[in-house]
PDB file of C-alpha atoms in Angstrom:
ATOM      1  CA  MET Y 258     184.087 105.285 -79.799  1.00 42.00           C
ATOM      2  CA  SER Y 259     182.892 103.925 -76.459  1.00 44.00           C
ATOM      3  CA  ALA Y 260     185.342 102.749 -73.905  1.00 47.00           C
ATOM      4  CA  LYS Y 261     185.421  99.011 -73.309  1.00 49.00           C
ATOM      5  CA  LEU Y 262     184.272  98.145 -69.825  1.00 48.00           C
ATOM      6  CA  SER Y 263     186.306  95.561 -67.962  1.00 48.00           C
ATOM      7  CA  ARG Y 264     185.353  93.775 -64.790  1.00 48.00           C
ATOM      8  CA  THR Y 265     187.657  94.322 -61.871  1.00 45.00           C
ATOM      9  CA  PRO Y 266     189.059  90.934 -60.813  1.00 47.00           C
ATOM     10  CA  GLU Y 267     188.259  89.756 -57.313  1.00 58.00           C
ATOM     11  CA  PRO Y 268     191.187  90.223 -54.924  1.00 62.00           C
ATOM     12  CA  PRO Y 269     192.917  86.967 -54.037  1.00 75.00           C
ATOM     13  CA  VAL Y 270     192.176  85.441 -50.662  1.00 82.00           C
ATOM     14  CA  PRO Y 271     195.088  86.094 -48.284  1.00 88.00           C
ATOM     15  CA  PRO Y 272     197.080  82.877 -47.711  1.00 90.00           C
ATOM     16  CA  TYR Y 273     196.886  83.348 -43.934  1.00 92.00           C
ATOM     17  CA  VAL Y 274     193.070  83.356 -44.037  1.00 93.00           C
ATOM     18  CA  VAL Y 275     193.033  80.181 -46.132  1.00 93.00           C
ATOM     19  CA  ARG Y 276     195.434  78.483 -43.717  1.00 94.00           C
ATOM     20  CA  LEU Y 277     193.385  79.631 -40.707  1.00 95.00           C
ATOM     21  CA  ALA Y 278     190.154  78.300 -42.225  1.00 95.00           C
ATOM     22  CA  GLU Y 279     191.889  75.019 -43.059  1.00 94.00           C
ATOM     23  CA  ALA Y 280     193.069  74.673 -39.455  1.00 95.00           C
ATOM     24  CA  LEU Y 281     189.637  75.530 -38.056  1.00 95.00           C
ATOM     25  CA  ILE Y 282     187.888  72.940 -40.219  1.00 94.00           C
ATOM     26  CA  PHE Y 283     190.521  70.294 -39.531  1.00 93.00           C
ATOM     27  CA  SER Y 284     190.401  70.772 -35.741  1.00 92.00           C
ATOM     28  CA  ALA Y 285     186.610  71.013 -35.434  1.00 91.00           C
ATOM     29  CA  PRO Y 286     185.054  67.959 -33.728  1.00 88.00           C
ATOM     30  CA  ALA Y 287     182.088  68.095 -36.143  1.00 88.00           C
ATOM     31  CA  PRO Y 288     181.441  69.619 -39.578  1.00 91.00           C
ATOM     32  CA  LEU Y 289     181.939  73.373 -39.282  1.00 92.00           C
ATOM     33  CA  GLY Y 290     179.058  75.456 -40.629  1.00 92.00           C
ATOM     34  CA  PRO Y 291     179.587  78.573 -42.785  1.00 93.00           C
ATOM     35  CA  ALA Y 292     178.391  80.942 -40.040  1.00 93.00           C
ATOM     36  CA  ALA Y 293     180.662  79.368 -37.416  1.00 93.00           C
ATOM     37  CA  LEU Y 294     183.586  79.521 -39.839  1.00 94.00           C
ATOM     38  CA  ALA Y 295     182.915  83.165 -40.717  1.00 94.00           C
ATOM     39  CA  ALA Y 296     182.793  84.070 -37.017  1.00 94.00           C
ATOM     40  CA  ARG Y 297     186.367  82.778 -36.562  1.00 94.00           C
ATOM     41  CA  LEU Y 298     187.793  84.460 -39.685  1.00 95.00           C
ATOM     42  CA  PRO Y 299     188.644  88.166 -40.146  1.00 94.00           C
ATOM     43  CA  PRO Y 300     185.575  90.390 -40.685  1.00 92.00           C
ATOM     44  CA  GLY Y 301     184.480  90.635 -44.305  1.00 90.00           C
ATOM     45  CA  THR Y 302     186.124  87.357 -45.341  1.00 92.00           C
ATOM     46  CA  ASP Y 303     184.606  85.826 -48.474  1.00 93.00           C
ATOM     47  CA  VAL Y 304     183.905  82.401 -46.952  1.00 94.00           C
ATOM     48  CA  PRO Y 305     182.808  80.704 -50.223  1.00 93.00           C
ATOM     49  CA  ALA Y 306     186.035  81.891 -51.887  1.00 93.00           C
ATOM     50  CA  VAL Y 307     188.106  80.585 -48.968  1.00 95.00           C
ATOM     51  CA  VAL Y 308     186.343  77.218 -49.042  1.00 94.00           C
ATOM     52  CA  ALA Y 309     186.777  76.994 -52.821  1.00 93.00           C
ATOM     53  CA  GLU Y 310     190.507  77.676 -52.451  1.00 93.00           C
ATOM     54  CA  ILE Y 311     190.888  74.943 -49.831  1.00 94.00           C
ATOM     55  CA  ALA Y 312     188.904  72.492 -51.961  1.00 93.00           C
ATOM     56  CA  ARG Y 313     191.121  73.318 -54.959  1.00 92.00           C
ATOM     57  CA  ALA Y 314     194.311  72.819 -52.940  1.00 92.00           C
ATOM     58  CA  TYR Y 315     193.122  69.403 -51.722  1.00 91.00           C
ATOM     59  CA  GLY Y 316     191.783  68.306 -55.116  1.00 86.00           C
ATOM     60  CA  SER Y 317     194.551  65.741 -55.663  1.00 87.00           C
ATOM     61  CA  ARG Y 318     195.509  64.918 -52.083  1.00 90.00           C
ATOM     62  CA  GLY Y 319     194.644  62.082 -49.740  1.00 87.00           C
ATOM     63  CA  LEU Y 320     192.052  64.209 -47.981  1.00 88.00           C
ATOM     64  CA  THR Y 321     189.223  66.134 -49.592  1.00 89.00           C
ATOM     65  CA  LEU Y 322     187.004  68.945 -48.337  1.00 92.00           C
ATOM     66  CA  VAL Y 323     183.314  68.018 -48.340  1.00 91.00           C
ATOM     67  CA  ARG Y 324     180.030  69.680 -47.448  1.00 91.00           C
ATOM     68  CA  VAL Y 325     178.249  67.424 -44.959  1.00 88.00           C
ATOM     69  CA  ALA Y 326     175.610  67.894 -42.215  1.00 86.00           C
ATOM     70  CA  GLY Y 327     175.344  71.583 -43.104  1.00 88.00           C
ATOM     71  CA  GLY Y 328     179.052  72.254 -42.636  1.00 91.00           C
ATOM     72  CA  TYR Y 329     182.554  71.606 -43.977  1.00 93.00           C
ATOM     73  CA  ALA Y 330     184.814  68.712 -43.039  1.00 93.00           C
ATOM     74  CA  PHE Y 331     187.842  66.833 -44.317  1.00 92.00           C
ATOM     75  CA  ARG Y 332     187.298  63.251 -45.404  1.00 88.00           C
ATOM     76  CA  THR Y 333     189.425  60.547 -47.006  1.00 85.00           C
ATOM     77  CA  ALA Y 334     189.574  60.881 -50.786  1.00 82.00           C
ATOM     78  CA  PRO Y 335     186.961  58.507 -52.278  1.00 78.00           C
ATOM     79  CA  ASP Y 336     189.524  56.586 -54.353  1.00 78.00           C
ATOM     80  CA  LEU Y 337     191.526  55.758 -51.193  1.00 79.00           C
ATOM     81  CA  ALA Y 338     188.630  54.653 -49.000  1.00 68.00           C
ATOM     82  CA  GLY Y 339     189.032  50.981 -49.952  1.00 69.00           C
ATOM     83  CA  ALA Y 340     192.713  50.932 -49.010  1.00 74.00           C
ATOM     84  CA  LEU Y 341     191.973  52.357 -45.558  1.00 68.00           C
ATOM     85  CA  ARG Y 342     188.870  50.360 -44.755  1.00 62.00           C
ATOM     86  CA  GLY Y 343     190.844  47.757 -42.821  1.00 56.00           C
ATOM     87  CA  ASP Y 344     192.223  50.442 -40.488  1.00 53.00           C
ATOM     88  CA  ALA Y 345     188.824  51.832 -39.526  1.00 51.00           C
ATOM     89  CA  PRO Y 346     187.024  50.532 -36.442  1.00 52.00           C
ATOM     90  CA  GLU Y 347     184.251  48.058 -37.223  1.00 54.00           C
ATOM     91  CA  PRO Y 348     180.941  49.949 -37.199  1.00 55.00           C
ATOM     92  CA  ARG Y 349     178.290  48.717 -34.833  1.00 63.00           C
ATOM     93  CA  LYS Y 350     175.951  46.295 -36.538  1.00 73.00           C
ATOM     94  CA  LEU Y 351     172.292  47.215 -36.476  1.00 77.00           C
ATOM     95  CA  SER Y 352     169.555  44.631 -36.623  1.00 80.00           C
ATOM     96  CA  ARG Y 353     167.125  44.602 -39.516  1.00 81.00           C
ATOM     97  CA  ALA Y 354     164.465  46.049 -37.202  1.00 84.00           C
ATOM     98  CA  ALA Y 355     166.780  48.900 -36.182  1.00 86.00           C
ATOM     99  CA  LEU Y 356     167.733  49.614 -39.802  1.00 85.00           C
ATOM    100  CA  GLU Y 357     164.096  49.744 -40.867  1.00 84.00           C
ATOM    101  CA  THR Y 358     163.270  51.956 -37.887  1.00 89.00           C
ATOM    102  CA  LEU Y 359     166.134  54.305 -38.757  1.00 89.00           C
ATOM    103  CA  ALA Y 360     164.941  54.584 -42.365  1.00 84.00           C
ATOM    104  CA  ILE Y 361     161.385  55.338 -41.272  1.00 86.00           C
ATOM    105  CA  VAL Y 362     162.539  57.967 -38.779  1.00 89.00           C
ATOM    106  CA  ALA Y 363     164.723  59.600 -41.459  1.00 87.00           C
ATOM    107  CA  TYR Y 364     161.963  59.830 -44.045  1.00 84.00           C
ATOM    108  CA  HIS Y 365     158.928  60.459 -41.848  1.00 84.00           C
ATOM    109  CA  GLN Y 366     160.362  62.689 -39.104  1.00 85.00           C
ATOM    110  CA  PRO Y 367     159.062  63.859 -36.753  1.00 87.00           C
ATOM    111  CA  VAL Y 368     157.487  60.448 -36.138  1.00 88.00           C
ATOM    112  CA  THR Y 369     156.140  58.648 -33.063  1.00 89.00           C
ATOM    113  CA  ARG Y 370     156.705  55.041 -32.038  1.00 89.00           C
ATOM    114  CA  ALA Y 371     153.073  54.233 -32.934  1.00 88.00           C
ATOM    115  CA  GLU Y 372     153.574  55.695 -36.416  1.00 88.00           C
ATOM    116  CA  ILE Y 373     156.761  53.674 -36.870  1.00 88.00           C
ATOM    117  CA  GLU Y 374     154.888  50.518 -35.917  1.00 86.00           C
ATOM    118  CA  GLU Y 375     152.033  51.370 -38.278  1.00 85.00           C
ATOM    119  CA  ILE Y 376     154.442  51.761 -41.198  1.00 81.00           C
ATOM    120  CA  ARG Y 377     156.453  48.628 -40.377  1.00 79.00           C
ATOM    121  CA  GLY Y 378     153.360  46.588 -39.607  1.00 77.00           C
ATOM    122  CA  VAL Y 379     154.955  45.102 -36.476  1.00 74.00           C
ATOM    123  CA  THR Y 380     155.645  46.206 -32.912  1.00 75.00           C
ATOM    124  CA  THR Y 381     158.849  48.205 -32.523  1.00 72.00           C
ATOM    125  CA  SER Y 382     160.836  47.111 -29.508  1.00 69.00           C
ATOM    126  CA  LYS Y 383     162.109  49.802 -27.164  1.00 72.00           C
ATOM    127  CA  GLY Y 384     165.572  48.340 -27.693  1.00 78.00           C
ATOM    128  CA  SER Y 385     165.675  49.361 -31.358  1.00 84.00           C
ATOM    129  CA  LEU Y 386     164.959  53.007 -30.599  1.00 88.00           C
ATOM    130  CA  ASP Y 387     167.246  52.980 -27.568  1.00 87.00           C
ATOM    131  CA  LEU Y 388     170.078  51.654 -29.753  1.00 88.00           C
ATOM    132  CA  LEU Y 389     169.515  54.375 -32.359  1.00 91.00           C
ATOM    133  CA  LEU Y 390     169.490  57.004 -29.620  1.00 90.00           C
ATOM    134  CA  GLU Y 391     172.720  55.508 -28.244  1.00 89.00           C
ATOM    135  CA  THR Y 392     174.459  55.670 -31.634  1.00 88.00           C
ATOM    136  CA  GLY Y 393     173.580  59.360 -31.810  1.00 89.00           C
ATOM    137  CA  TRP Y 394     171.757  59.003 -35.137  1.00 90.00           C
ATOM    138  CA  VAL Y 395     168.274  59.576 -33.683  1.00 92.00           C
ATOM    139  CA  ARG Y 396     167.096  62.163 -31.163  1.00 91.00           C
ATOM    140  CA  LEU Y 397     163.902  63.201 -29.434  1.00 89.00           C
ATOM    141  CA  ARG Y 398     162.174  65.872 -31.509  1.00 87.00           C
ATOM    142  CA  GLY Y 399     159.287  66.836 -29.214  1.00 85.00           C
ATOM    143  CA  ARG Y 400     155.860  65.720 -28.038  1.00 87.00           C
ATOM    144  CA  ARG Y 401     152.674  65.557 -30.089  1.00 85.00           C
ATOM    145  CA  ARG Y 402     149.771  67.677 -28.955  1.00 83.00           C
ATOM    146  CA  THR Y 403     147.547  64.613 -28.953  1.00 83.00           C
ATOM    147  CA  PRO Y 404     146.193  62.364 -26.177  1.00 85.00           C
ATOM    148  CA  GLY Y 405     149.047  60.685 -24.355  1.00 82.00           C
ATOM    149  CA  ARG Y 406     151.555  63.316 -25.554  1.00 86.00           C
ATOM    150  CA  PRO Y 407     153.700  60.762 -27.448  1.00 88.00           C
ATOM    151  CA  VAL Y 408     157.346  61.556 -28.073  1.00 87.00           C
ATOM    152  CA  THR Y 409     158.442  62.193 -31.666  1.00 89.00           C
ATOM    153  CA  TYR Y 410     161.797  61.147 -33.108  1.00 91.00           C
ATOM    154  CA  GLY Y 411     164.088  62.601 -35.763  1.00 90.00           C
ATOM    155  CA  THR Y 412     167.638  62.226 -37.078  1.00 90.00           C
ATOM    156  CA  THR Y 413     170.739  64.135 -35.947  1.00 90.00           C
ATOM    157  CA  PRO Y 414     173.690  65.873 -37.622  1.00 88.00           C
ATOM    158  CA  ALA Y 415     175.726  62.758 -36.729  1.00 87.00           C
ATOM    159  CA  PHE Y 416     173.367  60.711 -38.919  1.00 88.00           C
ATOM    160  CA  LEU Y 417     173.939  63.104 -41.832  1.00 87.00           C
ATOM    161  CA  ASP Y 418     177.700  63.057 -41.232  1.00 84.00           C
ATOM    162  CA  HIS Y 419     177.895  59.247 -41.120  1.00 83.00           C
ATOM    163  CA  PHE Y 420     176.028  58.843 -44.396  1.00 82.00           C
ATOM    164  CA  GLY Y 421     177.708  61.772 -46.135  1.00 81.00           C
ATOM    165  CA  LEU Y 422     174.584  63.942 -46.434  1.00 84.00           C
ATOM    166  CA  ASP Y 423     174.481  67.730 -46.230  1.00 80.00           C
ATOM    167  CA  ALA Y 424     170.787  67.887 -45.282  1.00 83.00           C
ATOM    168  CA  VAL Y 425     167.788  65.608 -44.767  1.00 81.00           C
ATOM    169  CA  SER Y 426     166.516  66.712 -48.177  1.00 78.00           C
ATOM    170  CA  ASP Y 427     169.548  64.963 -49.710  1.00 79.00           C
ATOM    171  CA  LEU Y 428     168.355  61.539 -48.568  1.00 78.00           C
ATOM    172  CA  PRO Y 429     168.494  59.026 -51.428  1.00 70.00           C
ATOM    173  CA  GLY Y 430     165.706  57.058 -53.054  1.00 66.00           C
ATOM    174  CA  LEU Y 431     164.588  53.570 -52.092  1.00 60.00           C
ATOM    175  CA  ASP Y 432     167.158  51.666 -54.179  1.00 65.00           C
ATOM    176  CA  GLU Y 433     169.994  53.804 -52.829  1.00 65.00           C
ATOM    177  CA  LEU Y 434     168.731  53.250 -49.289  1.00 61.00           C
ATOM    178  CA  LYS Y 435     169.147  49.529 -49.772  1.00 63.00           C
ATOM    179  CA  GLY Y 436     172.644  50.082 -51.164  1.00 65.00           C
ATOM    180  CA  LEU Y 437     173.612  52.119 -48.101  1.00 59.00           C
ATOM    181  CA  GLY Y 438     172.409  49.288 -45.858  1.00 59.00           C
ATOM    182  CA  LEU Y 439     169.599  51.334 -44.329  1.00 55.00           C
ATOM    183  CA  ILE Y 440     167.060  48.775 -45.491  1.00 56.00           C
ATOM    184  CA  GLU Y 441     167.674  45.054 -45.808  1.00 54.00           C
ATOM    185  CA  GLY Y 442     165.555  42.220 -47.092  1.00 51.00           C
ATOM    186  CA  ARG Y 443     161.857  42.480 -47.891  1.00 52.00           C
ATOM    187  CA  LEU Y 444     160.177  45.767 -47.017  1.00 53.00           C
ATOM    188  CA  PRO Y 445     157.098  45.772 -44.807  1.00 51.00           C
ATOM    189  CA  ALA Y 446     153.749  46.273 -46.516  1.00 52.00           C
ATOM    190  CA  GLY Y 447     152.860  49.918 -46.999  1.00 53.00           C
ATOM    191  CA  PHE Y 448     156.426  51.228 -46.738  1.00 53.00           C
ATOM    192  CA  ARG Y 449     156.926  54.320 -48.844  1.00 53.00           C
ATOM    193  CA  VAL Y 450     159.599  56.931 -49.372  1.00 54.00           C
ATOM    194  CA  PRO Y 451     158.074  60.402 -48.916  1.00 51.00           C
ATOM    195  CA  GLN Y 452     159.783  63.712 -49.531  1.00 50.00           C
ATOM    196  CA  PRO Y 453     161.878  64.067 -46.368  1.00 51.00           C
ATOM    197  CA  GLY Y 454     162.117  67.225 -44.340  1.00 51.00           C
ATOM    198  CA  ASP Y 455     163.550  68.333 -41.025  1.00 50.00           C
ATOM    199  CA  GLY Y 456     161.430  71.396 -40.307  1.00 49.00           C
ATOM    200  CA  ALA Y 457     159.395  71.795 -37.162  1.00 46.00           C
ATOM    201  CA  ASP Y 458     156.017  70.099 -37.047  1.00 52.00           C
ATOM    202  CA  PRO Y 459     153.222  72.495 -36.000  1.00 49.00           C
ATOM    203  CA  ASP Y 460     151.687  69.718 -33.884  1.00 53.00           C
ATOM    204  CA  ASP Y 461     154.887  69.204 -31.889  1.00 59.00           C
ATOM    205  CA  ASP Y 462     155.976  70.820 -28.643  1.00 63.00           C
ATOM    206  CA  PRO Y 463     159.698  71.146 -27.766  1.00 61.00           C
ATOM    207  CA  PRO Y 464     161.607  68.006 -26.694  1.00 59.00           C
ATOM    208  CA  PRO Y 465     161.029  66.628 -23.192  1.00 51.00           C
ATOM    209  CA  GLY Y 466     162.942  68.357 -20.435  1.00 53.00           C
ATOM    210  CA  GLU Y 467     165.683  66.729 -18.439  1.00 40.00           C
ATOM    211  CA  GLY Y 468     164.363  63.840 -16.412  1.00 40.00           C
ATOM    212  CA  GLU Y 469     161.075  63.448 -18.322  1.00 44.00           C
ATOM    213  CA  PRO Y 470     160.233  59.977 -19.562  1.00 40.00           C
ATOM    214  CA  SER Y 471     161.066  59.349 -23.222  1.00 43.00           C
ATOM    215  CA  GLY Y 472     157.770  57.539 -23.896  1.00 44.00           C
TER     216      GLY Y 472
END
């Protein structure tokens, strides 16, 4: 008669490690990535198990642990968001042009100003891009290796954080974009929603150095 094999249960995560991870995530100024979290925890810590334990503990509380912008962060529980909306600062209103520009940058990055204008079918004012750069949702990605060396633009982790996305590949479809307020009104002719990505473009050089014109 063969002996019945039994799987050895995983050792429980020490409470101190869970509490330390909770404190690190709570105090971080931005979503804390798995590697950064592991670096602050004792060597050999099972980070996924720690995160799962925190998420379980906060399952019925006013805060919830979410994966956003490639890291972990605490956010208000979805069912309480409506009750707290009046306490939150009023977000800066973006014009329709800025919203359309933001959507195009998100889905076509890295993208130049000329490419944005070609997709929208109208001239993009410098103010729209400057505003998006000021909000921290758009950044300079690099320069194209083409005549004129135009600057390319892309989104930032702050953009992902604001819209509750873990990665650019999680961007929603066209109807959801409208629901999020990224696109308003009638879309310009030729607008499409490609498969987004945030990898490096082989035709791009690194971002402009300090003091270089933004193009």
